[in-house]
Coordinates of C-alpha atoms and ligand atoms in Angstrom, one line a residue:
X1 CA 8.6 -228.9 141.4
X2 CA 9.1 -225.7 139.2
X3 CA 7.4 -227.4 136.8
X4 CA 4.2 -228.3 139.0
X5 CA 3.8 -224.9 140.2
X6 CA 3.9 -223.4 136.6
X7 CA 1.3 -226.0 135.9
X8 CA -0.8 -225.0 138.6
X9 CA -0.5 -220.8 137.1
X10 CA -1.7 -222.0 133.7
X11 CA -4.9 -224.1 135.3
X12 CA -5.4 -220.9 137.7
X13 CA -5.8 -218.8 134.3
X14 CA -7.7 -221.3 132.5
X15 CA -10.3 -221.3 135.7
X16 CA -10.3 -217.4 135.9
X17 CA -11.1 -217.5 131.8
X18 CA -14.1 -220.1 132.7
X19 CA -15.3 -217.8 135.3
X20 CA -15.5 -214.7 133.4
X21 CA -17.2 -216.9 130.5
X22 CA -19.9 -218.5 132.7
X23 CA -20.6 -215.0 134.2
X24 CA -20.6 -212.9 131.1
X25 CA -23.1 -216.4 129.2
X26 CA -25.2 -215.6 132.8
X27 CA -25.6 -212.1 132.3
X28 CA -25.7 -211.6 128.5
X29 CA -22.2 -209.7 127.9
X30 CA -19.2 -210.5 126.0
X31 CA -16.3 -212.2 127.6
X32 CA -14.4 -209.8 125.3
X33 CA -15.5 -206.7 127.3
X34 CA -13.8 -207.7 129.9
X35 CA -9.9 -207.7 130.4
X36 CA -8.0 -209.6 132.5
X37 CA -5.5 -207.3 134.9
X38 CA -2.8 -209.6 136.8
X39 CA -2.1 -208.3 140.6
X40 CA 0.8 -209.2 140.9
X41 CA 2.3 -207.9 144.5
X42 CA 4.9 -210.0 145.7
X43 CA 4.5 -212.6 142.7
X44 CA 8.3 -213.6 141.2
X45 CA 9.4 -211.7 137.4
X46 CA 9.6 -215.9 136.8
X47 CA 6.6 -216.4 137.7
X48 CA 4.9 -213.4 135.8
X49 CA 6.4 -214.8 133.0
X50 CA 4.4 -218.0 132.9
X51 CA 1.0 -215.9 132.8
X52 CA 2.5 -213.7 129.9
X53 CA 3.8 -216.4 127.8
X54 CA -0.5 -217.1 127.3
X55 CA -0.6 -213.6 125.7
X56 CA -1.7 -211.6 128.7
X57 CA -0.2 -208.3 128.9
X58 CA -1.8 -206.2 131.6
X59 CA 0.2 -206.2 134.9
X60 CA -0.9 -204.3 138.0
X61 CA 1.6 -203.6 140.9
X62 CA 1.3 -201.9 143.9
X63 CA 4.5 -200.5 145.2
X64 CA 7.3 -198.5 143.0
X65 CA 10.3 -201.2 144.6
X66 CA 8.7 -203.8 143.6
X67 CA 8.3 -202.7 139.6
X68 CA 11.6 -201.5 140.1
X69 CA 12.9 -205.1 141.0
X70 CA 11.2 -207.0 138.3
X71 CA 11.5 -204.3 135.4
X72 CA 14.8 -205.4 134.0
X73 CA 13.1 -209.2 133.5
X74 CA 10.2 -208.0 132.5
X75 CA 10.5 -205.2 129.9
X76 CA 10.9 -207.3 126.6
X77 CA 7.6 -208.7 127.1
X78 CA 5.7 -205.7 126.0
X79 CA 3.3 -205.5 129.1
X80 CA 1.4 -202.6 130.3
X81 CA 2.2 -201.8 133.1
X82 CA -0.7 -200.6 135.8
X83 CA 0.0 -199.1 139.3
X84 CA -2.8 -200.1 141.0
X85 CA -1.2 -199.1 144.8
X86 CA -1.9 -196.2 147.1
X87 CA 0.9 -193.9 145.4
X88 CA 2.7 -191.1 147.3
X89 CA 3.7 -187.6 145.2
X90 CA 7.0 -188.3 146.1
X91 CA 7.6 -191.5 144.4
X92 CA 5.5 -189.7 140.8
X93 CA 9.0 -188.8 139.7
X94 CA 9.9 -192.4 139.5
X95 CA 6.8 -194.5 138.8
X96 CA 6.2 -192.3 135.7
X97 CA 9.0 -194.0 133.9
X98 CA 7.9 -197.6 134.2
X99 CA 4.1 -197.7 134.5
X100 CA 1.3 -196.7 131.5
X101 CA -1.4 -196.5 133.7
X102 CA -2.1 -195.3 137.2
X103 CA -5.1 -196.3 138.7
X104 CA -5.1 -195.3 141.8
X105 CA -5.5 -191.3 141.6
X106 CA -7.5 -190.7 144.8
X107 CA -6.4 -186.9 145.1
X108 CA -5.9 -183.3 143.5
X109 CA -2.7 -183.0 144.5
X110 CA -1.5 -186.1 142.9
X111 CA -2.7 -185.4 140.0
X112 CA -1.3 -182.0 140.3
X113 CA 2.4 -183.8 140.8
X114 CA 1.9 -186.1 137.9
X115 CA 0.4 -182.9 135.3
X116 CA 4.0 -181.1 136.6
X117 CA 6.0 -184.2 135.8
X118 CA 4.6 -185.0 132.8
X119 CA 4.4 -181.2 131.4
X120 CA 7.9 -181.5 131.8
X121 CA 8.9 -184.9 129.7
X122 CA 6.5 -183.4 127.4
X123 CA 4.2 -186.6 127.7
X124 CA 0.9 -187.7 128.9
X125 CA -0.5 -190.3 130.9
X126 CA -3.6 -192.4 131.3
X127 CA -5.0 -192.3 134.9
X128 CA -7.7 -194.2 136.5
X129 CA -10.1 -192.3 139.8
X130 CA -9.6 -194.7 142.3
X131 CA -12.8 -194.0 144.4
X132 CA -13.1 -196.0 148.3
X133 CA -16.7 -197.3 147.9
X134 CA -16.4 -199.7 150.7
X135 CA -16.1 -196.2 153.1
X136 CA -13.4 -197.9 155.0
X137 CA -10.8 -196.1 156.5
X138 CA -8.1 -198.5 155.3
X139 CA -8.6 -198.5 152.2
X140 CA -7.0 -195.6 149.9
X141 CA -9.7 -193.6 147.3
X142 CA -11.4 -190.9 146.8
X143 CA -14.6 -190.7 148.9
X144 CA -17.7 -190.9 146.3
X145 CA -20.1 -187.9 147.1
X146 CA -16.5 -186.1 146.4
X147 CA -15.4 -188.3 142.8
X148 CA -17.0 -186.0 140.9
X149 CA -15.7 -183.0 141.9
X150 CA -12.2 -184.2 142.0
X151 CA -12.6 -185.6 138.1
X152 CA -14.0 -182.5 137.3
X153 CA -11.0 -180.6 138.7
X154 CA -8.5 -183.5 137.0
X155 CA -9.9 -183.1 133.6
X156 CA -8.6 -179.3 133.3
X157 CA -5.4 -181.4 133.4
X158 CA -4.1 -181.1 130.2
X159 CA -1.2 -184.2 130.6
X160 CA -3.5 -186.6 132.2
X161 CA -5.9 -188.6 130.5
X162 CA -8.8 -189.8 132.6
X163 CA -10.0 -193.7 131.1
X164 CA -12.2 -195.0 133.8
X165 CA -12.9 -196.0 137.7
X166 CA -11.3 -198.1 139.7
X167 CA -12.4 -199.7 143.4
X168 CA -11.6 -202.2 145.9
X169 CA -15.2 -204.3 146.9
X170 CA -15.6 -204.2 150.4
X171 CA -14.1 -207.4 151.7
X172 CA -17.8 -208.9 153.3
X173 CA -19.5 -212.9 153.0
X174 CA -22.7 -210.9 152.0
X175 CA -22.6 -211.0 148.4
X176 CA -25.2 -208.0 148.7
X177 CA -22.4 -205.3 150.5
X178 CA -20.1 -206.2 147.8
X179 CA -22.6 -205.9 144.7
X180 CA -23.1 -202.0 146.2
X181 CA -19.7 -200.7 146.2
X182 CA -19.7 -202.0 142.2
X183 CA -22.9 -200.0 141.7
X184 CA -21.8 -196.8 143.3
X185 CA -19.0 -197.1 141.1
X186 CA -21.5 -197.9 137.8
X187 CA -23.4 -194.8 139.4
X188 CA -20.7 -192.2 139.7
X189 CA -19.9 -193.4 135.8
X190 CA -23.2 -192.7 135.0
X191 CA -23.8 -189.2 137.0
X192 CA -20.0 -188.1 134.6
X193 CA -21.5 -189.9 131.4
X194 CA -24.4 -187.3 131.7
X195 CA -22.4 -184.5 132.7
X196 CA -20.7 -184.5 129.5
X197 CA -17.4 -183.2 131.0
X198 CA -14.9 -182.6 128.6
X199 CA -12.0 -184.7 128.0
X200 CA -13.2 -187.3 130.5
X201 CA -13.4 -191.0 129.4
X202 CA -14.4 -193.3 132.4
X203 CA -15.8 -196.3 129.7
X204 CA -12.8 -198.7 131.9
X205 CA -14.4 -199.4 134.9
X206 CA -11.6 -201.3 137.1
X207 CA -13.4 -203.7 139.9
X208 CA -13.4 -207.2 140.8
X209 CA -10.8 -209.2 142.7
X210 CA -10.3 -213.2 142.9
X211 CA -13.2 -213.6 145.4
X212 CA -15.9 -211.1 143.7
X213 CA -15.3 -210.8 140.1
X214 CA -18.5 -212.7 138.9
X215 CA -20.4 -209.9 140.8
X216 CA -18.1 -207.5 139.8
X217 CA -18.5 -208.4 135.8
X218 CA -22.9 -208.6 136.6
X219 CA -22.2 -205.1 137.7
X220 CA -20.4 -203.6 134.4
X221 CA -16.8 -204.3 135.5
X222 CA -14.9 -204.2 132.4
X223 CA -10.9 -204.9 134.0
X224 CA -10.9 -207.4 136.5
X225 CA -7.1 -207.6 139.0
X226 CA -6.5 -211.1 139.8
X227 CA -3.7 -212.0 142.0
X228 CA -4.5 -215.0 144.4
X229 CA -6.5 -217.0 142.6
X230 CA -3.8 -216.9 139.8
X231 CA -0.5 -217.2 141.6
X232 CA -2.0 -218.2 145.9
X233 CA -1.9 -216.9 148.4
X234 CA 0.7 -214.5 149.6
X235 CA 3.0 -213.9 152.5
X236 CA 1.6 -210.6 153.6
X237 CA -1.8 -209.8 154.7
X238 CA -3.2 -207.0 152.1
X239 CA -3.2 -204.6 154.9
X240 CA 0.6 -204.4 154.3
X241 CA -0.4 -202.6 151.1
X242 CA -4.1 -201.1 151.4
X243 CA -2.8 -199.4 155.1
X244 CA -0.1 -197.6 154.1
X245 CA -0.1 -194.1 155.5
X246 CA 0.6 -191.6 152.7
Ligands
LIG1 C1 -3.9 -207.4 145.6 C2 -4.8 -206.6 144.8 C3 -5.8 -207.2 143.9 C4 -5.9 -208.7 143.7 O1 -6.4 -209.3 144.8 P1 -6.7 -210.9 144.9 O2 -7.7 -211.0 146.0 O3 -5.4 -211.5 145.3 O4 -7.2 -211.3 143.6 C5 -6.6 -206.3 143.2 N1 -6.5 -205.0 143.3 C6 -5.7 -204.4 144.2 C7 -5.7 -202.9 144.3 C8 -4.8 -205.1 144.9 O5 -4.0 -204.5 145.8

């Protein structure tokens, strides 16, 4: 049994590697641009394990309990780790000492809490805007007529260390809805590129999901999260995590 379901993890990552290869030969990039996140909400430390036992390293998780339950399995396999959850200031304190990367900064006043946190460890840390190009009201990120301003006013924050843009694609049949919320993410990197702000890297550009990564990679996605399509489906609905009131 065990054994079957690992098998079935391995095949899931050998599909999502074909995918990102047939895309990227489709629309002339390098399948090397593009990096592989696992979403990995309610998916076992155990079963982690199988995915990172293929040399991937990048895990995304989106609520502090749950990295807190699976750290102590986890932590000799060298991951990053990647909170890709709606985070409240409250739980900063905490999340700061297990994750690399936070990619879901949606706000000036969390990235106010995590500049104070880290100014005093004496550390940085390497954020991600999260921006809600979808405009739906469940989802968590910063509106995007108001992304630049808020990078802008996180880049005179000397502790964090802006990489790149993250989004959730609006969950829709018509391919055509979801290939605009990836552009207005390409956009707003574009409009920063130009602006030359200082201190601001947004080269990562963190979008695509199991249903709408090809679209995601056509549109300059260069970190795709995959959790279903690696590990099935799971026993919440993703409203349980994207409807969270902060
Ligand atoms: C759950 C989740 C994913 C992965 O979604 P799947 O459809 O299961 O691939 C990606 N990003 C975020 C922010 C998530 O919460």
């Amino acid at each position: 049994m065990e054994n079957e379901a690992k098998n079935t993890v391995i095949n899931n990552l050998r599909q999502i590697q074909r995918r990102i290869e047939t895309t990227c030969l489709q629309c002339g990039r390098a399948p090397e641009e593009i990096s592989l996140l696992l979403a990995t909400k309610t998916v076992s430390a155990e079963k982690i394990k199988w995915a990172t036992e293929l040399g991937y390293r990048l895990v995304g998780e989106n609520k502090l309990q749950e990295i807190q339950s699976k750290f102590p399995d986890l932590y000799r396999e060298n991951l990053q780790w990647h909170m890709i959850g709606h985070l409240q200031t409250n739980k900063v304190k905490h999340v700061l000492k297990y994750v690399d990367v936070i990619q879901s900064v949606d706000r000036i006043r969390l990235a106010e809490k995590l500049q104070q946190r880290c100014e005093f460890l004496d550390r940085t840390v390497d954020i991600f805007i999260q921006v809600n190009t979808s405009f739906e009201e469940s989802k968590f990120g910063v509106e995007p007529e108001k992304a630049f301003e808020l990078i802008r006013q996180v880049s005179k924050l000397n502790h964090l260390n802006i990489k790149g843009l993250m989004t959730i694609g609006i969950l829709s049949s018509k391919d055509e809805r979801v290939r605009e919320c990836f552009r207005h993410l390409k956009d707003i990197q574009k409009k920063v590129i130009e602006s030359g702000l200082e201190r601001v890297d947004v080269s990562q550009l963190s979008m695509g999901m199991s249903g709408d990564l090809e679209i995601a990679i056509e549109e300059g996605s260069t970190m795709i999260r995959v959790g279903t399509a690696i590990f099935g489906e799971r026993p919440y609905p993703d409203s349980y995590y994207w409807n969270e009131k902060a």
